[in-house]
Amino acid sequence: MKKNRLIQVAVAVLIVAGTYGIFRYMVRTKPVAEINEEKRNLIHVKADTVALRDYDVSYSCFAKVYAGATVKLSSEVSARIVPGDLPLREGTRFKRGDLLVRLYDDDARAALMASRSRYMSLLSQQLADLAVDFPEEEAKWTAFFNSIAVDRDLPDLPPVTSEKEKVYLAVRNVISDYYGVKQAEINLRKYAIHAPFDGVFLTVAKEVGAIASPGSEIATIIQTDRLELEAGIEPQYKEYLYRGCPVTVECGEKQYRGTVDRVAPFVDEAMQRVKIYIRVEAPEESLISGELYRIRVATTHLQGVMRLPREALFANRTIYLWADGCLHARKAEVVYVDEDYAYLRGLTPGEIVVAESLVNPYDGMEVRLLGSH
């Protein structure tokens, strides 16, 4: 029995050894496909056939919206703030001419009416003498006196026609007291602050009931019926921009028209860009002050140029033409570059130019074209 087991083990070893030998023989004798090194290393590139066309080009960037004007409201007199036509609150909107801030003016109004009454008394004392000394001027002074009322602004002074009449009026303080009353009328208007434009309260420093002293800030308002956008452009594009240059402002799916209002004549040191300021025609509340929006500024019209993707322009403004299966480097005459394309001159129609970025290209590099051109 022990002899039979040894025979079985020997047979198993022979089978394993035979199977391994057959496997090794098949691996050594199997034909190996030849590798086409040229085909494996040859790359395919996207290319375009040169065709010269005309293009209207634009410059695109982001611009920040600013209010057309920002005004700090302050008082010129000392008085208590009283309720007006509008709530004195941040975010309150108003129209041009609305009463924004009203100050308590009853005492100033009463003092003004008293001043007009005293002036009427002064003038009434002079009418009799004026009728004697200047009979030809009596009618105009009488009409002037009758037109004065204590609750209305003084009318214009009648014209003085002679030096003698002027001396008479000056000596009796008719002229000086007149302008004293007019000054009081001007001061009374300082107790009411009206809106110089359509806008909104940005900040409120003093509320109803507070005392406003001369020079103290009451609120800050911004203009909303005229907006201005500020953008920074690369200095090389400054030569294409001018006052009145058309601009498109993109706001979601909507677009608004505008124009370049000003171009700064210097480069901002912090951002190394030239600032431009744009007036925009947009309905109120369509653009939000402080937000950024993409703008497109129409810059120039190019004639007879070839347009290529910007990534096809390599270092030192080099492009690659394709001919006879190889790349040929050429210096490009670049006339304009925007965010997507480069516009070139000096190419011959019908030439084939590479239209994509390549890794380490060189003159004479063998490539194949990808797709149609």
Short mmCIF file of C-alpha atoms in Angstrom, two decimals:
data_model
loop_
_atom_site.label_atom_id
_atom_site.label_comp_id
_atom_site.label_asym_id
_atom_site.label_seq_id
_atom_site.Cartn_x
_atom_site.Cartn_y
_atom_site.Cartn_z
CA MET A 1 0.00 0.00 0.00
CA LYS A 2 2.85 2.31 0.76
CA LYS A 3 4.23 1.56 -2.69
CA ASN A 4 0.95 2.57 -4.38
CA ARG A 5 0.93 5.96 -2.61
CA LEU A 6 4.44 6.73 -3.83
CA ILE A 7 3.38 5.92 -7.38
CA GLN A 8 0.40 8.31 -7.13
CA VAL A 9 2.59 11.18 -5.87
CA ALA A 10 5.10 10.62 -8.66
CA VAL A 11 2.35 10.70 -11.30
CA ALA A 12 0.92 13.98 -9.87
CA VAL A 13 4.35 15.64 -9.95
CA LEU A 14 4.85 14.54 -13.55
CA ILE A 15 1.45 15.98 -14.59
CA VAL A 16 2.17 19.39 -12.96
CA ALA A 17 5.64 19.57 -14.46
CA GLY A 18 4.32 18.66 -17.90
CA THR A 19 1.55 21.27 -17.77
CA TYR A 20 4.02 24.04 -16.78
CA GLY A 21 6.38 23.03 -19.57
CA ILE A 22 3.62 23.18 -22.16
CA PHE A 23 2.56 26.68 -20.89
CA ARG A 24 6.13 28.02 -21.13
CA TYR A 25 6.46 26.66 -24.65
CA MET A 26 3.25 28.35 -25.82
CA VAL A 27 4.30 31.74 -24.32
CA ARG A 28 7.68 31.61 -26.07
CA THR A 29 6.27 30.60 -29.43
CA LYS A 30 3.25 33.02 -29.49
CA PRO A 31 3.65 35.68 -32.24
CA VAL A 32 3.95 39.32 -30.92
CA ALA A 33 2.26 42.14 -32.83
CA GLU A 34 4.66 44.82 -33.99
CA ILE A 35 4.15 48.24 -32.40
CA ASN A 36 3.98 51.15 -34.81
CA GLU A 37 6.00 53.72 -32.87
CA GLU A 38 5.27 56.48 -35.41
CA LYS A 39 1.52 55.92 -35.17
CA ARG A 40 1.57 55.79 -31.35
CA ASN A 41 3.47 59.10 -30.95
CA LEU A 42 1.69 61.14 -33.65
CA ILE A 43 -0.83 63.61 -32.14
CA HIS A 44 -3.97 65.04 -33.74
CA VAL A 45 -4.61 68.80 -33.59
CA LYS A 46 -7.58 71.05 -34.27
CA ALA A 47 -6.99 73.51 -37.07
CA ASP A 48 -8.78 76.21 -39.09
CA THR A 49 -8.36 77.40 -42.63
CA VAL A 50 -7.38 81.08 -42.78
CA ALA A 51 -10.25 83.30 -43.92
CA LEU A 52 -10.11 87.08 -43.48
CA ARG A 53 -13.29 88.73 -42.17
CA ASP A 54 -14.53 91.92 -40.48
CA TYR A 55 -15.44 91.92 -36.78
CA ASP A 56 -17.01 94.33 -34.31
CA VAL A 57 -15.05 93.61 -31.15
CA SER A 58 -15.82 94.47 -27.54
CA TYR A 59 -14.13 94.48 -24.15
CA SER A 60 -15.81 92.52 -21.36
CA CYS A 61 -15.31 92.83 -17.61
CA PHE A 62 -17.22 93.32 -14.36
CA ALA A 63 -18.33 96.74 -13.15
CA LYS A 64 -19.66 97.91 -9.81
CA VAL A 65 -22.82 100.01 -9.55
CA TYR A 66 -22.69 103.30 -7.69
CA ALA A 67 -25.46 105.81 -7.08
CA GLY A 68 -25.38 108.85 -9.33
CA ALA A 69 -24.86 111.03 -6.25
CA THR A 70 -24.44 110.56 -2.52
CA VAL A 71 -25.41 113.53 -0.36
CA LYS A 72 -25.09 114.02 3.39
CA LEU A 73 -27.97 116.10 4.75
CA SER A 74 -27.03 118.53 7.50
CA SER A 75 -28.75 121.43 9.20
CA GLU A 76 -27.75 125.09 8.79
CA VAL A 77 -29.79 126.14 11.84
CA SER A 78 -30.38 124.85 15.34
CA ALA A 79 -33.85 123.41 15.80
CA ARG A 80 -35.80 120.29 16.73
CA ILE A 81 -36.66 117.76 14.02
CA VAL A 82 -40.42 117.38 13.61
CA PRO A 83 -42.47 114.91 11.49
CA GLY A 84 -42.48 115.68 7.78
CA ASP A 85 -44.10 114.22 4.70
CA LEU A 86 -41.95 111.04 4.74
CA PRO A 87 -40.72 108.71 7.49
CA LEU A 88 -37.16 109.59 8.43
CA ARG A 89 -35.99 105.97 8.15
CA GLU A 90 -33.28 104.08 6.27
CA GLY A 91 -34.59 102.63 3.00
CA THR A 92 -37.39 105.20 2.59
CA ARG A 93 -37.74 106.18 -1.06
CA PHE A 94 -38.58 109.69 -2.22
CA LYS A 95 -39.07 111.77 -5.35
CA ARG A 96 -37.43 115.00 -6.41
CA GLY A 97 -38.91 117.92 -4.45
CA ASP A 98 -40.29 115.83 -1.56
CA LEU A 99 -39.84 117.27 1.95
CA LEU A 100 -37.15 115.09 3.52
CA VAL A 101 -36.48 116.86 6.82
CA ARG A 102 -38.63 119.45 8.60
CA LEU A 103 -37.34 121.48 11.55
CA TYR A 104 -39.48 123.33 14.06
CA ASP A 105 -39.83 126.85 12.61
CA ASP A 106 -42.78 128.50 14.34
CA ASP A 107 -40.58 130.97 16.23
CA ALA A 108 -38.54 131.83 13.12
CA ARG A 109 -41.73 132.27 11.08
CA ALA A 110 -43.23 134.60 13.70
CA ALA A 111 -40.01 136.64 13.82
CA LEU A 112 -40.09 136.99 10.05
CA MET A 113 -43.69 138.20 10.04
CA ALA A 114 -42.76 140.77 12.68
CA SER A 115 -39.87 141.95 10.48
CA ARG A 116 -42.23 142.40 7.51
CA SER A 117 -44.65 144.35 9.68
CA ARG A 118 -41.89 146.70 10.85
CA TYR A 119 -40.77 147.20 7.27
CA MET A 120 -44.32 148.08 6.24
CA SER A 121 -44.42 150.65 9.07
CA LEU A 122 -41.09 152.15 7.95
CA LEU A 123 -42.20 152.38 4.34
CA SER A 124 -45.59 153.90 5.21
CA GLN A 125 -43.81 156.76 6.96
CA GLN A 126 -41.91 157.57 3.78
CA LEU A 127 -44.79 157.59 1.30
CA ALA A 128 -45.88 161.13 2.10
CA ASP A 129 -42.35 162.53 1.67
CA LEU A 130 -41.83 160.51 -1.50
CA ALA A 131 -45.02 162.02 -2.95
CA VAL A 132 -43.70 165.55 -2.27
CA ASP A 133 -40.02 165.08 -3.23
CA PHE A 134 -40.55 162.57 -6.07
CA PRO A 135 -44.10 163.00 -7.38
CA GLU A 136 -43.28 161.09 -10.57
CA GLU A 137 -42.23 158.04 -8.47
CA GLU A 138 -45.22 158.07 -6.08
CA ALA A 139 -47.27 155.51 -8.01
CA LYS A 140 -44.60 152.77 -8.07
CA TRP A 141 -43.84 153.08 -4.32
CA THR A 142 -47.51 153.09 -3.42
CA ALA A 143 -48.04 149.95 -5.53
CA PHE A 144 -45.01 148.34 -3.87
CA PHE A 145 -46.35 149.12 -0.38
CA ASN A 146 -49.79 147.72 -1.22
CA SER A 147 -48.29 144.45 -2.49
CA ILE A 148 -46.54 143.70 0.80
CA ALA A 149 -48.17 141.13 3.14
CA VAL A 150 -46.84 139.80 6.43
CA ASP A 151 -47.46 136.17 5.38
CA ARG A 152 -45.80 136.35 1.94
CA ASP A 153 -42.28 136.98 0.67
CA LEU A 154 -41.47 140.60 -0.10
CA PRO A 155 -41.89 141.59 -3.77
CA ASP A 156 -38.97 142.98 -5.74
CA LEU A 157 -37.90 146.53 -4.98
CA PRO A 158 -39.04 149.09 -7.53
CA PRO A 159 -36.20 150.32 -9.79
CA VAL A 160 -34.40 153.44 -8.56
CA THR A 161 -34.17 155.95 -11.42
CA SER A 162 -32.04 158.77 -9.99
CA GLU A 163 -29.11 159.37 -7.65
CA LYS A 164 -31.25 161.70 -5.52
CA GLU A 165 -33.88 158.99 -5.02
CA LYS A 166 -31.18 156.47 -4.12
CA VAL A 167 -29.72 158.79 -1.45
CA TYR A 168 -33.18 159.43 -0.01
CA LEU A 169 -33.95 155.68 0.31
CA ALA A 170 -30.52 154.83 1.74
CA VAL A 171 -30.65 157.52 4.43
CA ARG A 172 -34.08 156.31 5.60
CA ASN A 173 -32.98 152.62 5.61
CA VAL A 174 -35.63 151.61 3.08
CA ILE A 175 -33.11 149.54 1.12
CA SER A 176 -31.09 148.07 4.02
CA ASP A 177 -34.20 147.00 5.95
CA TYR A 178 -35.63 145.47 2.79
CA TYR A 179 -32.64 143.13 2.45
CA GLY A 180 -32.74 142.40 6.16
CA VAL A 181 -36.23 140.99 5.70
CA LYS A 182 -35.11 139.06 2.59
CA GLN A 183 -32.31 137.50 4.66
CA ALA A 184 -34.86 136.35 7.24
CA GLU A 185 -36.92 134.79 4.43
CA ILE A 186 -33.87 132.89 3.22
CA ASN A 187 -33.12 131.66 6.74
CA LEU A 188 -36.70 130.38 7.14
CA ARG A 189 -36.23 128.10 4.11
CA LYS A 190 -33.35 126.39 5.92
CA TYR A 191 -35.88 124.80 8.29
CA ALA A 192 -37.07 122.51 5.47
CA ILE A 193 -34.82 120.22 3.40
CA HIS A 194 -36.23 119.06 0.05
CA ALA A 195 -35.02 116.22 -2.17
CA PRO A 196 -32.70 117.32 -5.00
CA PHE A 197 -33.37 114.09 -6.93
CA ASP A 198 -35.20 110.75 -6.81
CA GLY A 199 -33.50 108.57 -4.25
CA VAL A 200 -33.52 106.67 -0.98
CA PHE A 201 -32.29 107.21 2.58
CA LEU A 202 -29.03 105.31 2.95
CA THR A 203 -28.38 106.12 6.62
CA VAL A 204 -30.19 108.18 9.26
CA ALA A 205 -28.15 109.80 12.04
CA LYS A 206 -30.91 111.79 13.79
CA GLU A 207 -34.58 110.93 14.15
CA VAL A 208 -37.72 112.93 14.83
CA GLY A 209 -37.47 114.72 18.16
CA ALA A 210 -33.68 115.13 18.09
CA ILE A 211 -32.05 118.56 18.04
CA ALA A 212 -30.22 119.38 14.83
CA SER A 213 -27.39 121.84 15.31
CA PRO A 214 -25.62 123.76 12.51
CA GLY A 215 -23.34 121.42 10.58
CA SER A 216 -24.58 118.25 12.24
CA GLU A 217 -25.38 115.31 9.95
CA ILE A 218 -29.01 114.25 9.84
CA ALA A 219 -29.01 111.58 7.13
CA THR A 220 -27.30 110.36 3.97
CA ILE A 221 -29.25 109.97 0.73
CA ILE A 222 -28.30 108.38 -2.59
CA GLN A 223 -29.65 109.03 -6.06
CA THR A 224 -31.52 106.19 -7.75
CA ASP A 225 -32.81 107.80 -10.95
CA ARG A 226 -29.27 108.01 -12.35
CA LEU A 227 -26.79 105.18 -11.84
CA GLU A 228 -23.10 104.98 -12.62
CA LEU A 229 -20.92 101.91 -13.05
CA GLU A 230 -17.20 101.83 -12.38
CA ALA A 231 -14.90 99.31 -14.05
CA GLY A 232 -11.15 98.78 -14.40
CA ILE A 233 -9.63 97.92 -17.77
CA GLU A 234 -6.13 96.93 -18.82
CA PRO A 235 -4.14 99.99 -19.93
CA GLN A 236 -3.62 98.66 -23.47
CA TYR A 237 -7.36 98.90 -24.16
CA LYS A 238 -7.61 102.57 -23.16
CA GLU A 239 -6.90 103.75 -26.71
CA TYR A 240 -10.11 102.11 -27.94
CA LEU A 241 -12.43 103.85 -25.44
CA TYR A 242 -13.93 107.32 -25.70
CA ARG A 243 -16.72 109.39 -24.18
CA GLY A 244 -20.05 108.13 -25.53
CA CYS A 245 -18.72 104.65 -26.36
CA PRO A 246 -21.73 102.25 -26.26
CA VAL A 247 -21.92 99.75 -23.40
CA THR A 248 -24.15 96.74 -22.72
CA VAL A 249 -24.86 95.84 -19.09
CA GLU A 250 -25.90 92.22 -18.49
CA CYS A 251 -28.36 91.70 -15.62
CA GLY A 252 -29.45 88.07 -15.64
CA GLU A 253 -31.46 87.53 -18.81
CA LYS A 254 -31.93 91.28 -19.31
CA GLN A 255 -29.58 93.76 -20.91
CA TYR A 256 -29.43 97.52 -20.47
CA ARG A 257 -27.77 100.14 -22.61
CA GLY A 258 -25.27 102.65 -21.39
CA THR A 259 -22.41 104.86 -22.52
CA VAL A 260 -18.92 105.60 -21.30
CA ASP A 261 -19.11 108.90 -19.44
CA ARG A 262 -15.48 109.31 -18.36
CA VAL A 263 -12.15 107.56 -18.85
CA ALA A 264 -9.53 108.22 -16.17
CA PRO A 265 -6.32 109.69 -17.66
CA PHE A 266 -4.13 107.66 -15.29
CA VAL A 267 -3.54 104.09 -14.08
CA ASP A 268 -4.77 103.22 -10.59
CA GLU A 269 -1.70 102.21 -8.60
CA ALA A 270 -3.48 99.62 -6.45
CA MET A 271 -5.20 97.68 -9.24
CA GLN A 272 -2.90 98.66 -12.15
CA ARG A 273 -5.91 99.38 -14.32
CA VAL A 274 -7.55 102.38 -15.90
CA LYS A 275 -10.92 103.24 -14.41
CA ILE A 276 -13.88 103.97 -16.66
CA TYR A 277 -17.25 105.35 -15.57
CA ILE A 278 -20.46 104.36 -17.33
CA ARG A 279 -23.89 105.99 -17.39
CA VAL A 280 -26.64 103.40 -17.79
CA GLU A 281 -30.22 103.67 -18.99
CA ALA A 282 -32.10 101.30 -16.69
CA PRO A 283 -35.46 101.40 -14.89
CA GLU A 284 -35.36 102.17 -11.18
CA GLU A 285 -34.64 99.11 -9.01
CA SER A 286 -33.33 97.10 -11.98
CA LEU A 287 -29.70 97.54 -10.92
CA ILE A 288 -28.69 97.48 -7.27
CA SER A 289 -26.11 99.90 -5.92
CA GLY A 290 -23.02 98.00 -4.79
CA GLU A 291 -23.61 94.95 -7.03
CA LEU A 292 -21.24 93.70 -9.74
CA TYR A 293 -22.49 93.23 -13.30
CA ARG A 294 -20.78 92.06 -16.46
CA ILE A 295 -20.45 94.77 -19.09
CA ARG A 296 -19.44 94.71 -22.73
CA VAL A 297 -17.91 97.86 -24.16
CA ALA A 298 -17.96 98.18 -27.94
CA THR A 299 -14.36 99.10 -28.73
CA THR A 300 -13.55 99.02 -32.44
CA HIS A 301 -14.27 97.56 -35.88
CA LEU A 302 -11.57 95.32 -37.37
CA GLN A 303 -11.30 94.71 -41.11
CA GLY A 304 -9.62 91.82 -42.87
CA VAL A 305 -8.47 89.81 -39.86
CA MET A 306 -8.31 86.15 -38.87
CA ARG A 307 -9.94 85.20 -35.56
CA LEU A 308 -8.44 82.39 -33.50
CA PRO A 309 -9.17 81.07 -30.00
CA ARG A 310 -6.97 82.93 -27.55
CA GLU A 311 -5.27 79.70 -26.42
CA ALA A 312 -3.92 79.18 -29.96
CA LEU A 313 -1.63 82.19 -29.44
CA PHE A 314 1.58 80.94 -27.89
CA ALA A 315 4.42 82.75 -26.11
CA ASN A 316 5.84 85.82 -27.84
CA ARG A 317 2.74 85.97 -30.05
CA THR A 318 3.64 82.85 -31.99
CA ILE A 319 1.16 80.75 -33.94
CA TYR A 320 1.67 77.40 -35.73
CA LEU A 321 0.72 76.73 -39.32
CA TRP A 322 0.26 73.19 -40.66
CA ALA A 323 1.69 72.10 -43.99
CA ASP A 324 2.97 68.77 -45.33
CA GLY A 325 2.11 67.03 -42.06
CA CYS A 326 4.31 69.31 -39.93
CA LEU A 327 3.98 72.42 -37.77
CA HIS A 328 5.62 75.67 -38.86
CA ALA A 329 6.03 78.48 -36.31
CA ARG A 330 5.28 82.05 -37.34
CA LYS A 331 5.23 85.38 -35.54
CA ALA A 332 1.69 86.73 -35.57
CA GLU A 333 0.65 90.34 -36.13
CA VAL A 334 -1.84 90.57 -33.28
CA VAL A 335 -4.17 93.56 -33.69
CA TYR A 336 -6.57 92.83 -30.81
CA VAL A 337 -7.11 90.29 -28.04
CA ASP A 338 -10.29 89.90 -26.01
CA GLU A 339 -11.23 87.36 -23.36
CA ASP A 340 -11.97 84.61 -25.90
CA TYR A 341 -10.22 85.38 -29.20
CA ALA A 342 -7.09 86.82 -30.77
CA TYR A 343 -7.42 88.79 -34.02
CA LEU A 344 -4.50 88.51 -36.45
CA ARG A 345 -3.27 90.08 -39.67
CA GLY A 346 -0.60 88.97 -42.11
CA LEU A 347 -1.97 85.48 -42.79
CA THR A 348 -2.71 84.23 -46.29
CA PRO A 349 -6.20 82.93 -47.01
CA GLY A 350 -6.16 79.17 -47.42
CA GLU A 351 -3.33 78.54 -44.97
CA ILE A 352 -4.07 76.07 -42.19
CA VAL A 353 -3.45 77.32 -38.67
CA VAL A 354 -3.57 75.40 -35.38
CA ALA A 355 -6.64 76.48 -33.37
CA GLU A 356 -5.90 75.01 -29.96
CA SER A 357 -3.29 74.95 -27.24
CA LEU A 358 -0.45 72.41 -27.60
CA VAL A 359 2.01 71.02 -25.09
CA ASN A 360 5.63 71.81 -26.02
CA PRO A 361 5.11 72.35 -29.78
CA TYR A 362 8.13 73.00 -31.99
CA ASP A 363 8.90 73.91 -35.56
CA GLY A 364 8.84 70.80 -37.75
CA MET A 365 6.80 68.70 -35.28
CA GLU A 366 4.80 66.03 -37.14
CA VAL A 367 1.06 66.11 -36.41
CA ARG A 368 -2.20 65.08 -38.02
CA LEU A 369 -5.30 67.24 -38.37
CA LEU A 370 -8.36 66.46 -36.35
CA GLY A 371 -11.67 66.66 -38.19
CA SER A 372 -12.43 69.12 -40.97
CA HIS A 373 -10.56 72.37 -41.49
#
